PDB file of C-alpha atoms in Angstrom:
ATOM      1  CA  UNK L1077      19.377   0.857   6.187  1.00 92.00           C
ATOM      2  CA  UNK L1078      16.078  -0.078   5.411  1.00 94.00           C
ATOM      3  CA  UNK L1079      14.331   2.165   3.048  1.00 97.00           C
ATOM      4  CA  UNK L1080      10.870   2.335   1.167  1.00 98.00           C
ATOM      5  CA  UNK L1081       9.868   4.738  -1.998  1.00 98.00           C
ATOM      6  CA  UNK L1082       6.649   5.030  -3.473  1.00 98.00           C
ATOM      7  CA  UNK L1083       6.132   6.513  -6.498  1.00 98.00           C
ATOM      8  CA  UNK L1084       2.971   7.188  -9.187  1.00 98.00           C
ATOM      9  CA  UNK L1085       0.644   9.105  -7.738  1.00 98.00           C
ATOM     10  CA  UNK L1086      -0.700  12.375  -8.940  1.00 98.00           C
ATOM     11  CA  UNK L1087      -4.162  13.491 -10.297  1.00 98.00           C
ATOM     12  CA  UNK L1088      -6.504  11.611 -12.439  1.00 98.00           C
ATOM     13  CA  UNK L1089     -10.155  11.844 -13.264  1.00 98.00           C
ATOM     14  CA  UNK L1090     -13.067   9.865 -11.330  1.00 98.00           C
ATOM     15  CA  UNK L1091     -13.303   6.640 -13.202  1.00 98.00           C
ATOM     16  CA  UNK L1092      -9.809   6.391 -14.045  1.00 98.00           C
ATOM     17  CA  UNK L1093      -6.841   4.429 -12.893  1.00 98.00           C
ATOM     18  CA  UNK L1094      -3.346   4.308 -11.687  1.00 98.00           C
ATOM     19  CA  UNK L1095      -0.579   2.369 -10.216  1.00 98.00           C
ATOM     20  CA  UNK L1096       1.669   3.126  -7.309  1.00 98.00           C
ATOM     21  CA  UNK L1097       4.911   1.193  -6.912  1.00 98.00           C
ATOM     22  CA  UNK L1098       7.144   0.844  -3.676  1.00 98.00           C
ATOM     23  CA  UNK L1099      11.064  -0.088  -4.122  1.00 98.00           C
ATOM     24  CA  UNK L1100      12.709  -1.410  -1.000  1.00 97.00           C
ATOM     25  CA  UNK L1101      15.700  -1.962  -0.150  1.00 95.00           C
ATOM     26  CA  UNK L1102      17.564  -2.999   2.512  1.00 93.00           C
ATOM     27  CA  UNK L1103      15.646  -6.275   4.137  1.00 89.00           C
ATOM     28  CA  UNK L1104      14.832  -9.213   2.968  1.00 88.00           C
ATOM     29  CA  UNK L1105      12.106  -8.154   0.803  1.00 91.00           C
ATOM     30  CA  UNK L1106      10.784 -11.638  -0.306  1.00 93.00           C
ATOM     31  CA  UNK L1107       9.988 -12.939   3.207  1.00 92.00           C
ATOM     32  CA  UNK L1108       8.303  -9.514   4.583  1.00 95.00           C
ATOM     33  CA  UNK L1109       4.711  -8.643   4.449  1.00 96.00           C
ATOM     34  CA  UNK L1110       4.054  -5.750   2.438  1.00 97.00           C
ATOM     35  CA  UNK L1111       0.615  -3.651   2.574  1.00 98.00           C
ATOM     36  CA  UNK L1112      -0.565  -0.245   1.217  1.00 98.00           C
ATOM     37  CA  UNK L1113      -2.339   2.175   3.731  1.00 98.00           C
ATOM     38  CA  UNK L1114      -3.641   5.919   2.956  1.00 98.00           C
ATOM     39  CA  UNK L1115      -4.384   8.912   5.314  1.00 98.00           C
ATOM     40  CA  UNK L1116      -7.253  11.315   3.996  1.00 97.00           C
ATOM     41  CA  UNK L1117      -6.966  15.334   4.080  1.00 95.00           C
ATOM     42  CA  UNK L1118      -8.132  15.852   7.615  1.00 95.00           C
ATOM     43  CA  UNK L1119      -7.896  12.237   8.957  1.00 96.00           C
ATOM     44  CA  UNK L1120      -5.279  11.528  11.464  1.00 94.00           C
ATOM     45  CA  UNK L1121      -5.674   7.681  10.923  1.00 95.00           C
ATOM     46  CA  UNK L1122      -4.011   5.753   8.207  1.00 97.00           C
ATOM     47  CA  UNK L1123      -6.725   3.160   6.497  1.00 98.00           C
ATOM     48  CA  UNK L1124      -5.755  -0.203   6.084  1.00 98.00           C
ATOM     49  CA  UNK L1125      -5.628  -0.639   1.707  1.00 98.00           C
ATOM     50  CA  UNK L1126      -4.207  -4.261   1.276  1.00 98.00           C
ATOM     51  CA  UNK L1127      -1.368  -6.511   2.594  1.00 98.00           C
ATOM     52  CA  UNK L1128       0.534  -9.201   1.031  1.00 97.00           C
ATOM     53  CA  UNK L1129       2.721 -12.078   2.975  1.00 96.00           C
ATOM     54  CA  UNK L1130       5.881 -12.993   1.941  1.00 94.00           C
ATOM     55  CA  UNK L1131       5.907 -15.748   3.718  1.00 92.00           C
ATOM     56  CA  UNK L1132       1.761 -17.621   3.285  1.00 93.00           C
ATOM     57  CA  UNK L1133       1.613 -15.567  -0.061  1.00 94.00           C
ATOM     58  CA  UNK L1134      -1.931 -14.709   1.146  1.00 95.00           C
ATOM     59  CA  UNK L1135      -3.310 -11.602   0.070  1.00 97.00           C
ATOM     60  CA  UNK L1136      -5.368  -9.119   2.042  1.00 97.00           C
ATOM     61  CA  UNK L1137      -7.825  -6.334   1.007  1.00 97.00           C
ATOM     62  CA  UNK L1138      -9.801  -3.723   2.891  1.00 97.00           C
ATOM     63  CA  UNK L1139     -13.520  -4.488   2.297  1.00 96.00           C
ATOM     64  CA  UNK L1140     -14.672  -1.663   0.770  1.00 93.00           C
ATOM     65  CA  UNK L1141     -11.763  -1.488  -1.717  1.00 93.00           C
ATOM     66  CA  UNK L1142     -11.793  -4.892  -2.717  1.00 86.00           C
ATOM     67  CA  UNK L1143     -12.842  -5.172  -6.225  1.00 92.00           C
ATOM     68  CA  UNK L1144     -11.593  -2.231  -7.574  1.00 97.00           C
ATOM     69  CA  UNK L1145      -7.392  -2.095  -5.953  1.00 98.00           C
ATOM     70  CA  UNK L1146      -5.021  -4.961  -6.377  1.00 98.00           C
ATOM     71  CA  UNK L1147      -1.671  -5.682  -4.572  1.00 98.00           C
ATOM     72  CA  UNK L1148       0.939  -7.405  -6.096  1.00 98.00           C
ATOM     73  CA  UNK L1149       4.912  -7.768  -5.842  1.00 97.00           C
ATOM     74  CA  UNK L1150       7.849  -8.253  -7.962  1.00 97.00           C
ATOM     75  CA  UNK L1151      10.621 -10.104  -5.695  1.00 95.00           C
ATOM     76  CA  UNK L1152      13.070  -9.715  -8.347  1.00 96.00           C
ATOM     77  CA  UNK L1153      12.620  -6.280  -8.431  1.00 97.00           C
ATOM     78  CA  UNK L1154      11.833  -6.036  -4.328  1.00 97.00           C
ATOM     79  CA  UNK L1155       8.745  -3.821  -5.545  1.00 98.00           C
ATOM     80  CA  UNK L1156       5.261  -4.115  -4.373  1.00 98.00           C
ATOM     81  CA  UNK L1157       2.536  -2.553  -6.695  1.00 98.00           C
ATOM     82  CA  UNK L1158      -1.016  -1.311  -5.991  1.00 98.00           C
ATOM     83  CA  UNK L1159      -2.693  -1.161  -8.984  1.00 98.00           C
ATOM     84  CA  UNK L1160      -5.905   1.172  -8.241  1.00 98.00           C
ATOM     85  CA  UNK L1161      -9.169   1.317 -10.771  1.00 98.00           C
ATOM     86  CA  UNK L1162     -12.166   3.250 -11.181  1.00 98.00           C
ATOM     87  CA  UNK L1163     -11.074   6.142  -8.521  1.00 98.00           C
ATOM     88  CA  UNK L1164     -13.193   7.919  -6.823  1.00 98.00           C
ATOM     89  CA  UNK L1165     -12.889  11.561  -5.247  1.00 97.00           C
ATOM     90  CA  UNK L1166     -12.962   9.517  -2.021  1.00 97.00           C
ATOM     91  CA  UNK L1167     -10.047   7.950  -2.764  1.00 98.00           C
ATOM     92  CA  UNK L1168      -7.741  10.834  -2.456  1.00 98.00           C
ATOM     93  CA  UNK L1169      -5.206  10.661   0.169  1.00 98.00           C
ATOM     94  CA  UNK L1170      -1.650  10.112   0.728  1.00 98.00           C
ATOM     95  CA  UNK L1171      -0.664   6.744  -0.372  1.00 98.00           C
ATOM     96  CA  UNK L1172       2.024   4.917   1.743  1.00 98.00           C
ATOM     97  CA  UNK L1173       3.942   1.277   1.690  1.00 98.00           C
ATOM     98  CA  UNK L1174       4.824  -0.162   5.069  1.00 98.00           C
ATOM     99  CA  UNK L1175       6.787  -3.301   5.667  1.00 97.00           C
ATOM    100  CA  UNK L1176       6.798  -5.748   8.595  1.00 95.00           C
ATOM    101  CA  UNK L1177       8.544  -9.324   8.894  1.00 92.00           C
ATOM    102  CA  UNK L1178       6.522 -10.457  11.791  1.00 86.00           C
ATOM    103  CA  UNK L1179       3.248  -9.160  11.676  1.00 85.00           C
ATOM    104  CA  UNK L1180       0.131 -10.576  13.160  1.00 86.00           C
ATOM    105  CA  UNK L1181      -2.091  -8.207  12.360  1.00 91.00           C
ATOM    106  CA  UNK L1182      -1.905  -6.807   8.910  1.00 92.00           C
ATOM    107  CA  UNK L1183      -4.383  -4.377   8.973  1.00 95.00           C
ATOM    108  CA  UNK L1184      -3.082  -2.426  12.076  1.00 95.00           C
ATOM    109  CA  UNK L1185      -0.841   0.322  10.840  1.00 96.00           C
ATOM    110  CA  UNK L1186       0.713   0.623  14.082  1.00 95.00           C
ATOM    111  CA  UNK L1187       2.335  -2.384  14.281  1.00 94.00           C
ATOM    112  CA  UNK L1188       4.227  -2.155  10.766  1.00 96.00           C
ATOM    113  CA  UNK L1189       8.045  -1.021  11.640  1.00 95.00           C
ATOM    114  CA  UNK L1190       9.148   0.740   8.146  1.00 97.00           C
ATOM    115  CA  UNK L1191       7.041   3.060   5.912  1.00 98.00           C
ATOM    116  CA  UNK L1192       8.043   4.657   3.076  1.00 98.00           C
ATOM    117  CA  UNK L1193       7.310   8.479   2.827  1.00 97.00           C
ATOM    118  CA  UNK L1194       3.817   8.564   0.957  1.00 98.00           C
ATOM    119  CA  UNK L1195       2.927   9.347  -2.756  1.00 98.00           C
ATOM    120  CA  UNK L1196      -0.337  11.829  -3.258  1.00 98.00           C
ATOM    121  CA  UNK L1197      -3.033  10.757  -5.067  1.00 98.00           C
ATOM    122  CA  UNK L1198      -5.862  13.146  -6.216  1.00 98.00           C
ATOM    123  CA  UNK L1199      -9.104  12.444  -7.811  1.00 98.00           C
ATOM    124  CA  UNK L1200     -10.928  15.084  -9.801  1.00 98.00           C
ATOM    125  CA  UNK L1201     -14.649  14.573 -10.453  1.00 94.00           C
TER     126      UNK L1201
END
């Protein structure tokens, strides 16, 4: 049984930082793309937040969060990390990790077949 837990959200001043982390267990976590997406208050759509092959070890990053987030794994552990910087009150939503082992497109949520069940991140101004 395939299962993904976030974990480290909560609320934090504008400016400030946190990381999330996502355990997995059951697959093979080294080979699987892993990627970070959030859903806004209000906003039906999960946003693409960053992606990271297993496989190509390439990295991927929404545009207008690049610079500031940063994905990263720990195979040994089968965690993936987002490590999140200078937040912004736009950058409140539910956080959530989603796993695929044969995704083409990383930035489409739909197409990722296991998601864990979101962490909540809240930033005051």
């Amino acid at each position: 049984q395939v299962q993904l837990v976030e974990s480290g959200g909560g609320l934090v001043q504008a400016g400030g930082s946190l990381r999330l982390s996502c355990v997995v267990s059951g697959l093979a976590f080294s080979d699987w793309t892993m990627a970070w997406f959030r859903q806004a208050p209000g906003k039906e759509e999960r946003e693409f937040v960053a992606a990271h092959s297993g496989l190509t070890l390439k990295t991927y990053y929404s545009d207008s969060l690049k610079g500031r987030f940063t994905i990263s794994r720990d195979n040994a552990k089968n965690t993936v990390y987002l490590e999140m910087n200078s937040l912004k009150p736009e950058d409140t939503a539910v956080y959530y990790c989603a796993a695929d082992d044969s995704i083409k497109v990383v930035t489409i949520s739909e197409l990722y077949g296991f998601w864990g069940q979101g962490t909540q991140v809240t930033v005051s101004t």
